[in-house]
PDB file of C-alpha atoms in Angstrom:
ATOM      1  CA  UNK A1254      90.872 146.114  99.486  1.00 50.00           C
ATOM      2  CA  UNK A1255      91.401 147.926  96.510  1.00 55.00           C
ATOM      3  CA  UNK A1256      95.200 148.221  96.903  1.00 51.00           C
ATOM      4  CA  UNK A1257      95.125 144.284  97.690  1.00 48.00           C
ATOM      5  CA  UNK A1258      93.235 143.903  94.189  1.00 55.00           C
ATOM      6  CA  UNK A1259      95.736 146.437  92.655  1.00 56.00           C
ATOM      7  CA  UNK A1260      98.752 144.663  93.888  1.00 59.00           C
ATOM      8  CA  UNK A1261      97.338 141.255  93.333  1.00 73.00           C
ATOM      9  CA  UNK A1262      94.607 141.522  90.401  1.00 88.00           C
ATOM     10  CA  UNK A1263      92.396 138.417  90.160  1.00 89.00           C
ATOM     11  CA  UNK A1264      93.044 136.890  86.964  1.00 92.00           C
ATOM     12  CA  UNK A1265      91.083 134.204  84.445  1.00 93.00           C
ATOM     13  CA  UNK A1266      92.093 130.630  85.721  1.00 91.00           C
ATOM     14  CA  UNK A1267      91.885 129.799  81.531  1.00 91.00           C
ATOM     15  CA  UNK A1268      93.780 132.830  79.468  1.00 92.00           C
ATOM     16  CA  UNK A1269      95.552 135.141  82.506  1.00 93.00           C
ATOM     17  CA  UNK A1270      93.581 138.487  81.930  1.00 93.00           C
ATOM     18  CA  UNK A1271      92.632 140.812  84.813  1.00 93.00           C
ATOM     19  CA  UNK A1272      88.970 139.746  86.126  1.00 93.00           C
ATOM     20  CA  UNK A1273      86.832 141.140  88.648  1.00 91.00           C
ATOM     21  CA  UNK A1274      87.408 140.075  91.752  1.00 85.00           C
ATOM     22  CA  UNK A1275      84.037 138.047  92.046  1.00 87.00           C
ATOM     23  CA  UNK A1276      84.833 136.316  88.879  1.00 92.00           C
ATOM     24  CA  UNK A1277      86.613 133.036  88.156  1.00 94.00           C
ATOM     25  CA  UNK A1278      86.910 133.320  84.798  1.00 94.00           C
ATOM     26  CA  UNK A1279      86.679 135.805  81.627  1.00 95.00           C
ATOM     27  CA  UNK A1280      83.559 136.142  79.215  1.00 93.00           C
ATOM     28  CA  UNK A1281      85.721 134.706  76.478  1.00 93.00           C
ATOM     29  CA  UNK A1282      86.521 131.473  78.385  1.00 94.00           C
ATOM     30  CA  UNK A1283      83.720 131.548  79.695  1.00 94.00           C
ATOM     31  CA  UNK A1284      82.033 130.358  76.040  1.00 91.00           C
ATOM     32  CA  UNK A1285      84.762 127.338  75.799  1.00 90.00           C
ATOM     33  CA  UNK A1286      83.375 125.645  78.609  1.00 93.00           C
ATOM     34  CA  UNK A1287      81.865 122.426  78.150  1.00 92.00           C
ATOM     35  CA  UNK A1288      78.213 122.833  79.243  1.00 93.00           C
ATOM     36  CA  UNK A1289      76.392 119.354  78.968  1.00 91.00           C
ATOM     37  CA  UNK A1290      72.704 121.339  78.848  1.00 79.00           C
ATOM     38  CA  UNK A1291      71.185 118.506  80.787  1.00 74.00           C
ATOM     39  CA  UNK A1292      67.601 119.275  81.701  1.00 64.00           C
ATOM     40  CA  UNK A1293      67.279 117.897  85.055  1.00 57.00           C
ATOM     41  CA  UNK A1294      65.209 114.722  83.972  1.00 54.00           C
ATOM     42  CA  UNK A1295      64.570 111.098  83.211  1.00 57.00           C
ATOM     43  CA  UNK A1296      66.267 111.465  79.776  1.00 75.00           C
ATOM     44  CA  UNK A1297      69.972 112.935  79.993  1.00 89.00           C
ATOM     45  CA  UNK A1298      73.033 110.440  80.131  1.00 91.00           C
ATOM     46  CA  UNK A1299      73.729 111.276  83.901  1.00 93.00           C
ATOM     47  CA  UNK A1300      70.608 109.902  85.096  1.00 92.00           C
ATOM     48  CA  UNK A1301      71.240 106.771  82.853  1.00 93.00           C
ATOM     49  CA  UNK A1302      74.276 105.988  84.441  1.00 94.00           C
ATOM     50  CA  UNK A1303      72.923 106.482  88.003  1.00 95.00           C
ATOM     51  CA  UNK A1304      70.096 104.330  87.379  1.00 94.00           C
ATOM     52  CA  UNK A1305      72.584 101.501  86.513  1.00 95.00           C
ATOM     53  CA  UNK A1306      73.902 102.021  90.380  1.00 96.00           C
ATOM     54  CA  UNK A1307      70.848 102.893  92.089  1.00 96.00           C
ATOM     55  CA  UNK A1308      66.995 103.835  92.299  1.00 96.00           C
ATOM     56  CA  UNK A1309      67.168 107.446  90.804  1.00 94.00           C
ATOM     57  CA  UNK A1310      64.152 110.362  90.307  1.00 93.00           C
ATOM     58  CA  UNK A1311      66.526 112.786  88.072  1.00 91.00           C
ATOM     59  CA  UNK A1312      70.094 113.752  87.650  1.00 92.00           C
ATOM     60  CA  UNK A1313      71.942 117.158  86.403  1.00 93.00           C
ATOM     61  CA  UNK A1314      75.228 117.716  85.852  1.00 94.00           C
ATOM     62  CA  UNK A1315      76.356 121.531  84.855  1.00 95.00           C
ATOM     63  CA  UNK A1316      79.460 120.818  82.922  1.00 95.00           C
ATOM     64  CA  UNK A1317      81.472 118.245  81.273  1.00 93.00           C
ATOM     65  CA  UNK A1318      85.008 117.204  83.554  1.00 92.00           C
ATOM     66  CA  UNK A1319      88.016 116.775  81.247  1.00 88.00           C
ATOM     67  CA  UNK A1320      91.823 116.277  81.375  1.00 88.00           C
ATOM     68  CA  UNK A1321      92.980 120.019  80.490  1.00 88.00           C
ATOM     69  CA  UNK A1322      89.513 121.282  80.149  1.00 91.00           C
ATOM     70  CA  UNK A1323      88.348 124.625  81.681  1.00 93.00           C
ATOM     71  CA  UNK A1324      86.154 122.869  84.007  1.00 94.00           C
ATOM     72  CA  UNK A1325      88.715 120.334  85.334  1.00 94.00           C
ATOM     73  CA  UNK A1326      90.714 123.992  85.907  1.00 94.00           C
ATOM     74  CA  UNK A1327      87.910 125.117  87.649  1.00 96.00           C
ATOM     75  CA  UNK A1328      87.044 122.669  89.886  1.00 95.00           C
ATOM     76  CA  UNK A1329      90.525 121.718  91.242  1.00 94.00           C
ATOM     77  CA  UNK A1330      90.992 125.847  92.301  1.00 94.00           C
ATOM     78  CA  UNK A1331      87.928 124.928  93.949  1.00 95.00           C
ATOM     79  CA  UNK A1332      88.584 121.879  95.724  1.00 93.00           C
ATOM     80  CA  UNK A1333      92.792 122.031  96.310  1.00 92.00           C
ATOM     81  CA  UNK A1334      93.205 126.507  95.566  1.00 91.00           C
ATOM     82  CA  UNK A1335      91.627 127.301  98.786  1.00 90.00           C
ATOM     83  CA  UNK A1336      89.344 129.151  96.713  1.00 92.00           C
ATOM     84  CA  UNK A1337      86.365 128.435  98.241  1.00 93.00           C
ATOM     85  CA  UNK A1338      83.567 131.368  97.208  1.00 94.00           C
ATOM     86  CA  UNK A1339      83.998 129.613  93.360  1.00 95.00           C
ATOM     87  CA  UNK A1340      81.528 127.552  94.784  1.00 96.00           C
ATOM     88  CA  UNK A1341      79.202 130.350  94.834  1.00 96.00           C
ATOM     89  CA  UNK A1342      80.164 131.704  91.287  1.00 96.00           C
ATOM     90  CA  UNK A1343      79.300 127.766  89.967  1.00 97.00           C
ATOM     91  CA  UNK A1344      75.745 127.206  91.996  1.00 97.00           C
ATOM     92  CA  UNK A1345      74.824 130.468  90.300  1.00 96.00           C
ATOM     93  CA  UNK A1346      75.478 128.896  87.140  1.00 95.00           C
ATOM     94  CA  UNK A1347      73.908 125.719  88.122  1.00 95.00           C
ATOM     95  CA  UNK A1348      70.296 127.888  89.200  1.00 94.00           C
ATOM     96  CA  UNK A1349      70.843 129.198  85.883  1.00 91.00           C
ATOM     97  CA  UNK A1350      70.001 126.319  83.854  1.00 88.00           C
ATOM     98  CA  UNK A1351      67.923 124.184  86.356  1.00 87.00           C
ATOM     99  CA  UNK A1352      64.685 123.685  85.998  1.00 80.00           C
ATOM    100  CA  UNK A1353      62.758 121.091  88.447  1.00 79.00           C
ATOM    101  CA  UNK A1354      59.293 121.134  86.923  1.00 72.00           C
ATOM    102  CA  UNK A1355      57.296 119.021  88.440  1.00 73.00           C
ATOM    103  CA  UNK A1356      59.810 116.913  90.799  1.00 84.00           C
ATOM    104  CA  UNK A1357      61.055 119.641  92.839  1.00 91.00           C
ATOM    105  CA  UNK A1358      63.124 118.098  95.917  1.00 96.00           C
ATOM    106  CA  UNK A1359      62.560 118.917  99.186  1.00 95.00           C
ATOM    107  CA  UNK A1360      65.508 118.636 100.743  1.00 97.00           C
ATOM    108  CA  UNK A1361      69.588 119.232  99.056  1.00 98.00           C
ATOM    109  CA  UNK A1362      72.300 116.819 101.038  1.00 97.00           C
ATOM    110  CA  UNK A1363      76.035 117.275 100.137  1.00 97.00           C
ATOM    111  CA  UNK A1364      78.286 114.330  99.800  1.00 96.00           C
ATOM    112  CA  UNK A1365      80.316 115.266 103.223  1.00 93.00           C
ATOM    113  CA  UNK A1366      84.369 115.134 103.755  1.00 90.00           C
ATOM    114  CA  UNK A1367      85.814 112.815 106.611  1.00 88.00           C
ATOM    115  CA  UNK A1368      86.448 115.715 109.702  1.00 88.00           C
ATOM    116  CA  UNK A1369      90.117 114.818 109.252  1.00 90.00           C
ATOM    117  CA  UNK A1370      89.692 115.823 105.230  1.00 88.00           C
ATOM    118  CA  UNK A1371      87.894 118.595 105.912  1.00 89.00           C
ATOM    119  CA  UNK A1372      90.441 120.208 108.636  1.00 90.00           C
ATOM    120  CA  UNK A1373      93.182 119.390 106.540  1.00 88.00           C
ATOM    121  CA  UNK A1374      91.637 121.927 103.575  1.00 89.00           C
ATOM    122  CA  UNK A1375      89.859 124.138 105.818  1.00 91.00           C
ATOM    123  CA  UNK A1376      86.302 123.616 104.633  1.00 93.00           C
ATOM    124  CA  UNK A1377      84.257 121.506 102.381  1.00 94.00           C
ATOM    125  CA  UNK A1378      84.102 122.475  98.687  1.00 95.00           C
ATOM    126  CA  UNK A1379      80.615 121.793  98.426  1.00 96.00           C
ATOM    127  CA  UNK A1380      79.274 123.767 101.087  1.00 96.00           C
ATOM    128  CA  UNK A1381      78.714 127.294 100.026  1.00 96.00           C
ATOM    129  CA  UNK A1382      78.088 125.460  96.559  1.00 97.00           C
ATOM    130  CA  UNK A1383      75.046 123.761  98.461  1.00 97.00           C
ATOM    131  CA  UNK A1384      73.942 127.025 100.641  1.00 97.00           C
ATOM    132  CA  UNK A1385      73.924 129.187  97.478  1.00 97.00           C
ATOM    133  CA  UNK A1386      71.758 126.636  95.812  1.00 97.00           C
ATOM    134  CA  UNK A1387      69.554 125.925  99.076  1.00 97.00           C
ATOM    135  CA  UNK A1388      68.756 130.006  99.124  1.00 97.00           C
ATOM    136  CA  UNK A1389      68.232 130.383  95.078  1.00 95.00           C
ATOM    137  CA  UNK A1390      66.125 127.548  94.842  1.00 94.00           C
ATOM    138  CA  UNK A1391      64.265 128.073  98.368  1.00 95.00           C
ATOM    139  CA  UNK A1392      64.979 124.149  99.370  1.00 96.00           C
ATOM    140  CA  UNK A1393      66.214 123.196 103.028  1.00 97.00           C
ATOM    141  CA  UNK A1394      70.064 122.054 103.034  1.00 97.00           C
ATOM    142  CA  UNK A1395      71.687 119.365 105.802  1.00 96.00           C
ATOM    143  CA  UNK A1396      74.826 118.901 106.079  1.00 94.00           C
ATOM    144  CA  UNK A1397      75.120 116.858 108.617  1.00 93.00           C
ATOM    145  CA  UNK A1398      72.484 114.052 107.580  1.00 96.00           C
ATOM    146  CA  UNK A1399      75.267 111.818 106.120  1.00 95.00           C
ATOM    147  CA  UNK A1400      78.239 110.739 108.158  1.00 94.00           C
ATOM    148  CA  UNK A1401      81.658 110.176 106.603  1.00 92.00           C
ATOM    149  CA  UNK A1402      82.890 106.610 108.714  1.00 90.00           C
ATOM    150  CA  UNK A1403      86.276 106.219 106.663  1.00 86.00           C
ATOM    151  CA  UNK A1404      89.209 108.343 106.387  1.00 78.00           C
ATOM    152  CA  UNK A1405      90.983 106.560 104.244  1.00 61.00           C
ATOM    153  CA  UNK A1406      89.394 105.546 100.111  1.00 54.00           C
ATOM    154  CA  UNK A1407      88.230 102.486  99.570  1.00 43.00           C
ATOM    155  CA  UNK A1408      90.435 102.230  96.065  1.00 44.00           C
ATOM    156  CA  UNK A1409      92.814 101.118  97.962  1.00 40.00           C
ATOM    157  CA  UNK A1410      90.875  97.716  99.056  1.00 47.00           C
ATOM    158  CA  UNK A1411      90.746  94.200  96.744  1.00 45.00           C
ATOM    159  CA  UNK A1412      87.577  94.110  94.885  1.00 52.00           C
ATOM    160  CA  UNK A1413      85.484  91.915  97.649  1.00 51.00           C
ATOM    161  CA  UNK A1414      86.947  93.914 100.183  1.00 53.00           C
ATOM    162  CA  UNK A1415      86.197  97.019  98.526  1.00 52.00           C
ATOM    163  CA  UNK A1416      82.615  96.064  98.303  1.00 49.00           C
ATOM    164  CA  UNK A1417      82.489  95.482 101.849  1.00 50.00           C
ATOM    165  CA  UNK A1418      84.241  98.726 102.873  1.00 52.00           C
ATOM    166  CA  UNK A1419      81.809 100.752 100.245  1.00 60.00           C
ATOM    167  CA  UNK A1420      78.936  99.295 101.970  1.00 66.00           C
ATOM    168  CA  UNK A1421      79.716 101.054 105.042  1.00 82.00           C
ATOM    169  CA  UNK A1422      81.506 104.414 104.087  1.00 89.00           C
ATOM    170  CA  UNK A1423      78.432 106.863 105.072  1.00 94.00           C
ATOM    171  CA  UNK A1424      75.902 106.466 107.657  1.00 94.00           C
ATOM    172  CA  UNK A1425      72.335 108.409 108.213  1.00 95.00           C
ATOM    173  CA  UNK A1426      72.786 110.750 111.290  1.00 94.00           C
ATOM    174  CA  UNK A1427      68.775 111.184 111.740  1.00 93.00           C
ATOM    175  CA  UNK A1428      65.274 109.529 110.946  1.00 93.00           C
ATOM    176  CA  UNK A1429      64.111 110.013 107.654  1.00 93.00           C
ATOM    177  CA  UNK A1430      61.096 109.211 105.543  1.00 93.00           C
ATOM    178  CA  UNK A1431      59.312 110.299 102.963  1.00 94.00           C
ATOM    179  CA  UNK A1432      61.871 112.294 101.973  1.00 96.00           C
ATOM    180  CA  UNK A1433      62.780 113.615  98.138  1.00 97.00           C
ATOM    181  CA  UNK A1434      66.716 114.557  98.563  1.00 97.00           C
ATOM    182  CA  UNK A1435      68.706 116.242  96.023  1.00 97.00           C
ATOM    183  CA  UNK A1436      72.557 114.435  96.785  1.00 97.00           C
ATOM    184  CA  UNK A1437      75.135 117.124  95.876  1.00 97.00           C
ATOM    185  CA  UNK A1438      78.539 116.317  94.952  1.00 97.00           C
ATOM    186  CA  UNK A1439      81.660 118.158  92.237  1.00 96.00           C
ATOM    187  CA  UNK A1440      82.413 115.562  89.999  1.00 96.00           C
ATOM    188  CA  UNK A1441      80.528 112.308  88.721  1.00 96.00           C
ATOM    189  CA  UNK A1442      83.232 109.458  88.011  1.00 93.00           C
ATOM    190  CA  UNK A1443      82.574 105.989  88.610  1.00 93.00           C
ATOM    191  CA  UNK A1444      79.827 106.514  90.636  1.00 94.00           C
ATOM    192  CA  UNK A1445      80.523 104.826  93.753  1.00 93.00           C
ATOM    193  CA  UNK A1446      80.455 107.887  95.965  1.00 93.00           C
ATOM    194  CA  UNK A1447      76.769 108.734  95.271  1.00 95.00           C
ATOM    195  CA  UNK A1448      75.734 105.077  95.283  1.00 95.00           C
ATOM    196  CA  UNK A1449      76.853 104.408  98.793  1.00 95.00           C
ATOM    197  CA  UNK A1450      74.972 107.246  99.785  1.00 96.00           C
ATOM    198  CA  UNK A1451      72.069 106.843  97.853  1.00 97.00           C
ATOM    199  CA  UNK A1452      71.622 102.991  99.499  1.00 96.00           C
ATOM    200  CA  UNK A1453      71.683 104.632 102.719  1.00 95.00           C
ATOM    201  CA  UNK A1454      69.155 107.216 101.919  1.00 96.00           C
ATOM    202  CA  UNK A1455      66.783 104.732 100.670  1.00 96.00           C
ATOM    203  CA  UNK A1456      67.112 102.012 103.076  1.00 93.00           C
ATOM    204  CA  UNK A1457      66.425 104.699 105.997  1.00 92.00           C
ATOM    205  CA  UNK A1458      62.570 105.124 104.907  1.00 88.00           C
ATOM    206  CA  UNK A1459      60.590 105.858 101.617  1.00 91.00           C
ATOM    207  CA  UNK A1460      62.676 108.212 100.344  1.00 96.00           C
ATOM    208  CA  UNK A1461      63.802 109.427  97.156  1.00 96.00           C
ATOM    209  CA  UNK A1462      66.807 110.210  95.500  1.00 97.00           C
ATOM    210  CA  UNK A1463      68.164 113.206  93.098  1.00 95.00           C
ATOM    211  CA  UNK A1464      71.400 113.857  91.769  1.00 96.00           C
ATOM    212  CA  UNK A1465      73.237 117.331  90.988  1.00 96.00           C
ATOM    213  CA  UNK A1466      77.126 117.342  90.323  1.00 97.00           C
ATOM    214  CA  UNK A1467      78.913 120.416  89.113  1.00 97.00           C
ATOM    215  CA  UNK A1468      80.624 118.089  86.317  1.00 96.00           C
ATOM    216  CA  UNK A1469      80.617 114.637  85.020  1.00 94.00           C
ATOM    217  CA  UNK A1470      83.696 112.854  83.661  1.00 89.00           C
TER     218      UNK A1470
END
């Protein structure tokens, strides 16, 4: 291992220098990232845009996603670099600043990858982001609660057709009730991911719904 890191030295995805292996990113770069400092609550501008889609408790997004930005850099090695332990490096960030108070969730859902998608990168970027944050925080993670029906996106579809096909992109695999479910995803965009999801979760029982994204655009 150490000749591999000799040979091939991990390096900042921002400025190039030589990292530790377990890092993503320098301390220097690490201060130009775009940190929104939501505290997860009724009052930050994620959980105002939610609540314009759907029946929300609380939202938190870690970092601001923008065109160029160190985030955007970050998140893409994630998602398309098969690096997939970043993950890990960004839900210790995330336990870092979260702080539940008195609406603690009970149970963390991620937003799940058709099995075609998924085989085609080799895992689900979200994962070990959720499992990090399911052991740090002590909550239960499922993976497998929310079902993926469509391979292809719905952008793609007419606007009443697109409705339509929204409607029924995820399913609920299991009974549920009573539930207060923390919905995972990387980046918050239009919204239209989490709302299809969140619709499902509430119409399966008297649930509620939470929101954590790693960035919001």
């Amino acid at each position: 291992m150490f000749l591999v890191d000799l040979l091939f030295p991990n390096r900042c995805l921002e400025c190039n220098r030589i990292i530790p292996s377990e890092e993503v990113i320098c301390e220097l770069c690490f201060d130009q990232i775009n940190f929104t400092h939501h505290h997860i609550s009724e009052s930050n501008l994620l959980t105002e845009k939610c609540r314009l889609l759907f029946p929300i408790e609380n939202a938190f997004s870690l970092m601001q996603f923008e065109e160029e930005s160190t985030s955007q850099k970050i998140i893409h090695q994630l998602k398309y670099g098969s690096r997939e332990k970043i993950g890990k490096i960004i839900a210790n960030w995330t336990v870092e600043k979260l702080d539940f108070s008195d609406s603690k969730p009970n149970l963390l859902v991620t937003v799940p990858l058709h099995p075609k998608k998924q085989k085609e990168r080799g895992y689900n970027q979200l994962h070990l982001f959720g499992e990090t944050l399911s052991k740090e925080l002590k909550i239960p993670i499922d993976h497998h609660l929310i079902k993926r029906n469509f391979y292809k996106k719905a952008q793609a579809k007419k606007s009443k057709e697109q409705r339509i096909f929204n409607e029924n992109l995820f399913s609920v695999t299991k009974n549920i009730s009573n539930q207060h479910i923390l919905l995972i995803d990387d980046v918050f965009t239009t919204g239209n991911t989490m709302s299809a999801i969140a619709w499902e979760i509430l119409k399966a029982g008297d649930n509620k719904v939470s929101v954590l994204v790693m960035a919001m655009d």
